[in-house]
Coordinates of N, CA and C in Angstrom, one line a residue:
M23 N 54.2 130.2 47.2 CA 53.3 131.1 45.6 C 52.4 131.6 45.1
L24 N 51.9 130.3 44.4 CA 50.6 129.4 44.3 C 49.5 130.2 45.5
R25 N 49.7 129.5 46.4 CA 48.8 129.5 46.7 C 48.6 131.4 47.1
R26 N 49.2 132.0 47.7 CA 48.7 133.7 46.9 C 48.4 134.4 45.9
L27 N 48.7 133.7 44.2 CA 48.5 134.1 43.9 C 46.5 133.8 43.8
A28 N 46.4 132.8 43.4 CA 44.9 132.0 43.8 C 44.4 132.4 44.8
R29 N 44.7 133.2 45.7 CA 44.1 134.7 46.7 C 43.6 135.2 46.1
E30 N 44.4 135.7 45.4 CA 44.8 137.6 45.4 C 43.9 137.0 44.2
L31 N 44.1 136.0 42.9 CA 42.3 136.4 41.6 C 41.8 136.2 42.5
A32 N 41.5 134.9 43.7 CA 40.0 135.2 44.0 C 39.9 136.3 44.4
K33 N 40.4 137.1 45.0 CA 39.5 139.1 45.3 C 39.5 139.3 44.6
F34 N 40.6 139.4 43.4 CA 40.4 140.1 41.6 C 39.0 140.0 41.2
G35 N 38.6 139.3 41.6 CA 37.6 138.0 40.5 C 36.3 138.5 41.6
S36 N 35.8 138.9 42.9 CA 35.4 139.3 44.0 C 34.9 140.8 43.4
V37 N 36.3 141.4 43.3 CA 35.9 142.5 43.6 C 35.2 143.0 42.3
G38 N 35.8 141.5 40.9 CA 35.4 142.6 39.4 C 34.1 142.2 39.2
A39 N 33.9 140.6 40.1 CA 32.4 140.1 39.9 C 31.4 141.2 40.7
I40 N 31.5 142.1 41.5 CA 30.6 143.1 42.0 C 30.6 144.8 41.3
A41 N 32.1 144.8 40.5 CA 31.7 145.8 39.8 C 31.0 145.8 38.5
A42 N 31.7 144.0 37.9 CA 30.7 143.4 36.8 C 28.8 144.3 37.2
V43 N 28.6 143.9 38.6 CA 27.3 144.1 38.7 C 26.8 146.0 38.7
I44 N 27.9 146.7 39.6 CA 28.2 147.4 39.1 C 27.4 148.4 38.0
T45 N 28.3 148.2 36.9 CA 28.2 148.6 35.2 C 27.4 148.2 35.0
F46 N 27.1 146.4 34.7 CA 25.6 146.0 33.9 C 24.5 146.7 34.7
G47 N 24.2 147.0 35.5 CA 23.3 147.8 36.7 C 23.6 149.1 36.0
L48 N 23.5 149.9 36.7 CA 23.9 151.8 35.7 C 24.1 151.3 33.7
F49 N 24.5 150.3 33.6 CA 24.1 150.2 32.0 C 22.7 150.2 31.1
N50 N 22.5 149.0 32.3 CA 21.0 149.0 32.0 C 20.2 150.3 32.1
V51 N 20.1 150.3 33.8 CA 19.4 151.7 33.5 C 19.4 152.3 32.6
L52 N 21.1 153.4 32.4 CA 20.4 154.7 31.7 C 20.1 154.1 29.7
H53 N 20.9 153.0 29.8 CA 20.7 152.3 28.0 C 19.3 152.6 27.7
G54 N 18.6 151.7 29.5 CA 16.8 151.2 29.0 C 15.2 152.8 29.5
P55 N 15.5 152.5 30.4 CA 14.2 153.6 30.6 C 15.2 154.7 30.6
M56 N 16.2 155.4 30.7 CA 16.6 156.5 30.7 C 17.0 157.1 29.2
G57 N 17.0 155.7 27.9 CA 17.3 155.7 26.6 C 18.8 156.8 26.4
V58 N 19.9 157.0 27.6 CA 21.1 157.4 27.1 C 20.9 156.4 26.2
G59 N 22.5 156.3 24.5 CA 23.4 155.3 24.3 C 23.7 154.9 24.9
P60 N 24.3 153.2 23.4 CA 25.2 152.4 24.5 C 26.9 153.1 24.8
L61 N 27.0 154.2 23.9 CA 28.8 154.2 23.9 C 28.5 155.2 25.7
T62 N 27.9 155.9 25.3 CA 27.6 156.8 26.6 C 27.5 156.4 27.7
S63 N 26.3 155.2 28.2 CA 25.6 154.6 28.9 C 26.9 153.4 29.6
N64 N 27.6 153.1 28.7 CA 28.7 152.0 29.6 C 30.3 152.6 29.5
G65 N 30.4 153.9 29.4 CA 31.3 154.6 29.9 C 31.4 154.6 31.2
V66 N 29.4 156.2 31.6 CA 29.7 156.1 33.1 C 29.7 155.5 34.5
A67 N 29.2 154.0 33.1 CA 28.8 152.7 34.6 C 30.4 152.2 35.0
T68 N 30.8 151.4 33.7 CA 32.6 152.2 33.7 C 33.2 153.0 34.8
L69 N 32.9 154.5 34.7 CA 33.5 155.1 35.3 C 33.0 155.0 37.4
V70 N 32.0 154.7 37.3 CA 31.3 154.0 38.5 C 32.0 153.8 39.3
A71 N 32.1 152.2 38.0 CA 32.3 151.1 38.9 C 34.1 151.1 39.2
A72 N 34.4 151.6 38.1 CA 35.8 151.9 38.9 C 36.5 152.3 38.9
T73 N 36.4 153.4 40.5 CA 36.2 154.2 41.3 C 35.8 152.5 43.0
F74 N 34.9 152.4 42.3 CA 34.5 151.2 43.4 C 35.9 150.3 43.6
A75 N 36.3 149.2 42.0 CA 37.4 148.5 41.7 C 38.2 149.2 42.7
Y76 N 39.5 150.5 42.4 CA 40.9 151.2 42.8 C 40.4 150.8 44.1
F77 N 39.4 151.0 45.2 CA 39.3 151.1 46.2 C 38.9 149.5 46.6
A78 N 38.2 149.1 46.6 CA 38.8 147.7 47.2 C 40.2 147.0 46.6
N79 N 40.3 147.0 45.3 CA 41.0 146.6 44.7 C 43.2 146.9 45.7
R80 N 42.7 148.6 45.7 CA 43.6 148.6 46.7 C 43.9 148.5 47.7
Y81 N 43.0 148.1 48.9 CA 42.6 148.3 50.1 C 42.3 146.8 50.9
W82 N 42.2 145.3 49.2 CA 41.8 144.8 50.0 C 42.9 143.4 48.8
T83 N 42.6 143.2 47.9 CA 43.0 142.4 46.8 C 44.9 142.8 46.8
F84 N 44.9 144.0 46.5 CA 46.7 144.2 46.5 C 46.8 145.2 47.7
R85 N 46.6 144.6 49.2 CA 47.1 145.3 49.8 C 48.4 145.2 50.3
H86 N 48.5 143.2 49.5 CA 50.3 143.2 50.4 C 51.4 144.1 49.6
R87 N 50.6 144.4 48.5 CA 51.8 145.3 47.6 C 52.0 146.4 47.6
E88 N 53.4 146.7 47.4 CA 53.6 148.7 47.4 C 52.4 149.5 47.4
S89 N 52.8 150.4 47.8 CA 51.8 151.5 47.3 C 52.7 153.2 47.7
S90 N 52.3 153.1 46.1 CA 53.6 154.8 45.7 C 52.6 155.7 46.3
G91 N 51.8 155.9 46.5 CA 50.9 157.2 46.7 C 49.6 156.8 45.9
L92 N 48.5 157.6 46.6 CA 46.4 157.5 46.0 C 47.0 157.7 44.5
G93 N 47.3 159.7 44.6 CA 47.3 160.4 43.6 C 48.7 159.6 43.1
R94 N 49.2 159.0 42.5 CA 49.9 158.0 41.7 C 49.7 157.3 40.1
E95 N 48.3 156.2 41.7 CA 48.1 155.1 41.3 C 47.0 155.1 40.9
Y96 N 45.9 156.4 42.2 CA 44.8 155.9 41.4 C 44.3 156.9 39.6
T97 N 46.0 157.7 38.9 CA 46.2 158.2 38.0 C 46.0 156.8 36.9
I98 N 47.2 156.4 38.1 CA 47.1 155.7 36.4 C 46.9 153.8 36.3
F99 N 45.5 154.2 37.6 CA 45.4 153.2 37.4 C 43.7 153.7 37.0
F100 N 43.3 154.9 36.7 CA 42.0 155.3 35.5 C 42.5 155.8 33.9
G101 N 44.0 155.9 34.1 CA 44.4 155.6 32.4 C 43.9 154.3 32.3
L102 N 44.8 153.1 32.4 CA 44.8 152.0 32.7 C 43.1 151.6 32.1
N103 N 41.5 152.1 33.4 CA 40.7 152.0 33.0 C 40.3 152.6 31.5
A104 N 40.7 153.9 31.7 CA 40.8 153.9 30.0 C 41.2 153.7 28.9
I105 N 42.2 152.3 28.7 CA 41.9 151.1 27.7 C 41.2 149.4 27.9
G106 N 41.3 149.9 29.3 CA 40.0 149.0 29.8 C 38.4 148.7 28.6
L107 N 38.1 150.4 28.6 CA 36.8 150.7 28.4 C 37.1 150.8 27.1
A108 N 38.4 151.3 26.5 CA 38.3 151.5 25.2 C 37.6 150.1 24.5
I109 N 38.4 148.6 25.3 CA 38.6 147.9 25.0 C 36.7 147.0 24.6
T110 N 36.3 147.5 26.2 CA 35.0 147.2 25.5 C 34.5 148.0 24.7
Q111 N 34.4 149.5 24.7 CA 34.2 150.3 23.3 C 33.7 149.8 22.7
V112 N 35.1 149.1 22.0 CA 35.1 149.0 20.1 C 34.2 147.3 20.2
F113 N 33.7 146.1 21.1 CA 33.0 145.6 20.9 C 30.9 145.6 20.9
L114 N 30.9 146.5 21.7 CA 29.7 147.1 21.9 C 29.5 147.9 21.1
G115 N 30.1 148.9 20.3 CA 30.0 149.4 18.8 C 30.2 148.4 18.1
F116 N 31.0 147.9 17.6 CA 31.1 147.1 16.5 C 29.6 146.6 16.9
G117 N 28.9 146.2 18.0 CA 28.0 144.8 17.9 C 27.0 145.9 17.4
T118 N 26.6 147.1 18.1 CA 26.1 147.9 18.2 C 26.3 148.7 16.2
Y119 N 26.0 149.2 16.0 CA 27.2 150.0 15.0 C 27.6 149.1 13.1
V120 N 28.0 148.2 14.0 CA 28.4 147.8 11.9 C 27.3 146.8 12.2
L121 N 27.6 145.7 13.1 CA 26.6 144.5 12.7 C 25.4 144.6 13.0
G122 N 24.7 145.6 13.8 CA 23.2 145.9 14.1 C 22.3 145.9 14.9
L123 N 23.2 144.8 15.5 CA 22.2 144.4 17.4 C 21.6 145.2 18.3
K124 N 20.4 145.3 17.9 CA 19.6 145.8 19.0 C 18.7 145.0 19.8
G125 N 19.2 146.2 21.1 CA 18.1 145.1 22.6 C 19.3 145.1 23.4
A126 N 17.8 145.1 24.5 CA 18.2 144.7 26.4 C 19.9 143.6 25.9
L127 N 19.5 142.1 25.0 CA 19.8 140.5 25.2 C 21.4 141.2 24.2
A128 N 21.5 141.6 23.0 CA 23.1 142.5 22.7 C 23.6 142.9 23.3
G129 N 23.0 144.0 23.5 CA 23.7 144.9 24.2 C 24.5 144.6 24.9
N130 N 23.6 143.8 26.4 CA 24.7 143.2 27.3 C 25.2 141.9 26.9
G131 N 25.4 141.1 25.8 CA 26.1 140.0 25.2 C 27.0 140.7 25.1
L132 N 27.4 141.9 24.2 CA 28.8 142.6 23.5 C 29.1 143.2 25.2
L133 N 28.5 143.3 25.8 CA 29.0 144.5 27.2 C 29.9 143.0 27.8
V134 N 29.1 141.8 27.7 CA 30.0 140.6 28.5 C 30.7 140.3 27.4
V135 N 31.2 140.3 26.6 CA 32.5 139.5 25.8 C 32.8 141.2 25.2
G136 N 33.0 141.7 25.4 CA 34.2 143.4 26.1 C 34.9 143.7 27.0
T137 N 34.0 143.2 28.1 CA 34.1 142.7 30.0 C 35.2 141.7 30.1
M138 N 34.8 140.5 29.5 CA 36.1 139.5 29.2 C 37.4 140.0 29.0
F139 N 37.6 140.8 27.4 CA 38.6 141.2 26.8 C 39.3 142.1 27.9
A140 N 38.2 143.1 28.2 CA 38.7 143.8 29.3 C 39.1 143.2 30.2
T141 N 39.2 142.9 30.7 CA 39.3 142.2 32.7 C 41.1 141.5 32.2
L142 N 41.2 140.8 31.5 CA 41.9 140.1 31.3 C 43.4 141.0 31.0
F143 N 43.4 142.0 30.4 CA 43.6 142.8 30.5 C 44.2 143.3 31.7
R144 N 43.1 144.1 32.1 CA 43.3 145.0 33.6 C 44.1 144.4 34.1
Y145 N 43.7 142.9 34.6 CA 44.5 142.4 35.9 C 45.5 142.7 35.8
Y146 N 46.7 141.9 34.0 CA 47.8 141.8 33.7 C 48.0 143.5 34.1
A147 N 47.8 144.3 34.2 CA 47.8 145.7 34.1 C 48.1 146.5 35.6
Y148 N 47.3 146.2 36.4 CA 47.2 146.8 37.8 C 48.6 146.2 38.3
K149 N 48.7 144.5 38.0 CA 49.9 143.9 39.0 C 51.0 144.8 38.4
R150 N 51.8 144.5 37.3 CA 53.0 145.2 36.2 C 52.8 147.0 36.4
W151 N 51.6 147.8 36.8 CA 51.5 149.3 36.9 C 51.1 150.0 38.5
V152 N 49.9 149.9 38.2 CA 49.3 150.0 39.5 C 50.1 149.7 41.0
F153 N 49.6 147.8 41.3 CA 49.5 148.0 42.5 C 51.0 146.9 42.8
R154 N 52.3 147.3 42.8 CA 53.2 146.6 42.2 C 53.3 145.8 43.5
A155 N 54.6 144.3 43.4 CA 55.5 143.8 44.3 C 56.3 144.6 44.7
P156 N 56.2 144.2 46.7 CA 57.4 145.1 47.1 C 58.2 144.5 46.5
A157 N 59.6 145.4 46.8 CA 60.9 145.8 46.3 C 61.6 144.2 47.2
Q158 N 62.1 144.0 46.3 CA 63.3 142.7 47.4 C 64.5 144.0 47.8
V159 N 64.3 143.0 49.1 CA 65.1 144.0 49.9 C 66.0 142.6 50.3
T160 N 66.9 142.9 49.6 CA 68.4 142.2 49.4 C 69.3 141.9 50.5
P161 N 69.5 141.4 51.6 CA 70.6 142.1 52.8 C 71.7 142.2 53.0
R162 N 72.2 143.0 52.7 CA 73.8 143.8 52.3 C 74.8 142.5 53.7
V163 N 75.9 141.7 52.6 CA 76.5 141.3 53.4 C 78.0 141.8 53.8
P164 N 78.3 141.5 54.9 CA 79.6 143.4 55.0 C 80.9 142.3 54.7
R165 N 81.6 142.9 53.6 CA 82.9 142.2 53.2 C 84.1 142.5 54.4
Q166 N 84.4 141.2 54.5 CA 85.1 140.6 54.5 C 86.5 140.5 53.9
R167 N 87.0 141.0 55.1 CA 88.9 141.5 54.7 C 89.1 139.8 54.5
R168 N 90.5 140.3 53.5 CA 91.0 139.0 52.8 C 92.1 139.0 53.4
R169 N 92.8 137.8 53.7 CA 93.9 138.1 55.5 C 94.1 136.7 53.4
T170 N 95.9 137.9 54.3 CA 96.9 136.5 53.0 C 98.0 135.8 54.9
V171 N 97.9 134.7 54.3 CA 98.3 133.9 54.9 C 100.0 134.2 54.1
R172 N 100.1 134.0 54.9 CA 102.3 134.0 54.6 C 102.2 132.1 54.7
T173 N 102.7 131.4 53.5 CA 103.5 130.1 53.7 C 105.0 130.4 53.6
Y174 N 105.4 129.4 52.9 CA 107.2 129.3 53.1 C 107.5 130.1 51.8
E175 N 106.3 129.4 50.5 CA 106.8 130.1 49.9 C 106.8 131.8 49.2
T176 N 105.8 132.4 50.7 CA 106.1 134.4 50.1 C 106.7 134.7 51.3
V177 N 106.9 134.2 52.2 CA 108.4 134.2 53.3 C 109.8 134.2 51.9
P178 N 109.6 135.5 52.1 CA 111.5 136.0 52.1 C 112.8 134.3 52.5
L179 N 113.7 133.8 52.4 CA 114.5 132.9 52.5 C 115.1 133.2 53.7
S180 N 115.8 134.7 53.3 CA 116.4 135.1 54.3 C 115.2 135.0 56.1
E181 N 114.0 135.1 55.8 CA 113.2 135.3 57.5 C 113.3 133.8 57.7
L182 N 113.4 132.5 57.0 CA 113.4 131.5 56.6 C 114.2 130.7 57.5
L183 N 115.9 131.4 57.9 CA 117.1 131.4 58.2 C 117.2 131.3 59.4
R184 N 116.2 133.2 59.8 CA 116.9 133.3 61.0 C 116.3 132.7 62.2

């Protein structure tokens, strides 16, 4: 079980690393040369990275887990990603607009911290609600008929005397 968890975490981490490259790459392109705001840049980048992450996690990381249908999983996955995005946006927005941290280094640093917290939430949430463990099937054991054993205590005396 521990070995399976280690493999699952390694795969989840690999998918997350690629999704992070997608997120950070798009964030920096949108926020830098294109001049899009940090929250909008992160929102668009997260949407693209989350689409990649869903398919990679479904068909690689959690392929051994039960599938409850693409539509259901995809909807819940993106709902949970919206929460993950909100976690990241809180860090990014607070740092940018409340603390006044500006520039590429500050934006990326805030994105790293927010992404770390969001990743912890996502891993738990994906396992719990999206890519669920296979249902445990307990084999049905046929009920055995009770056999009554007649002993001298249960046999009427008249039968014993015959």
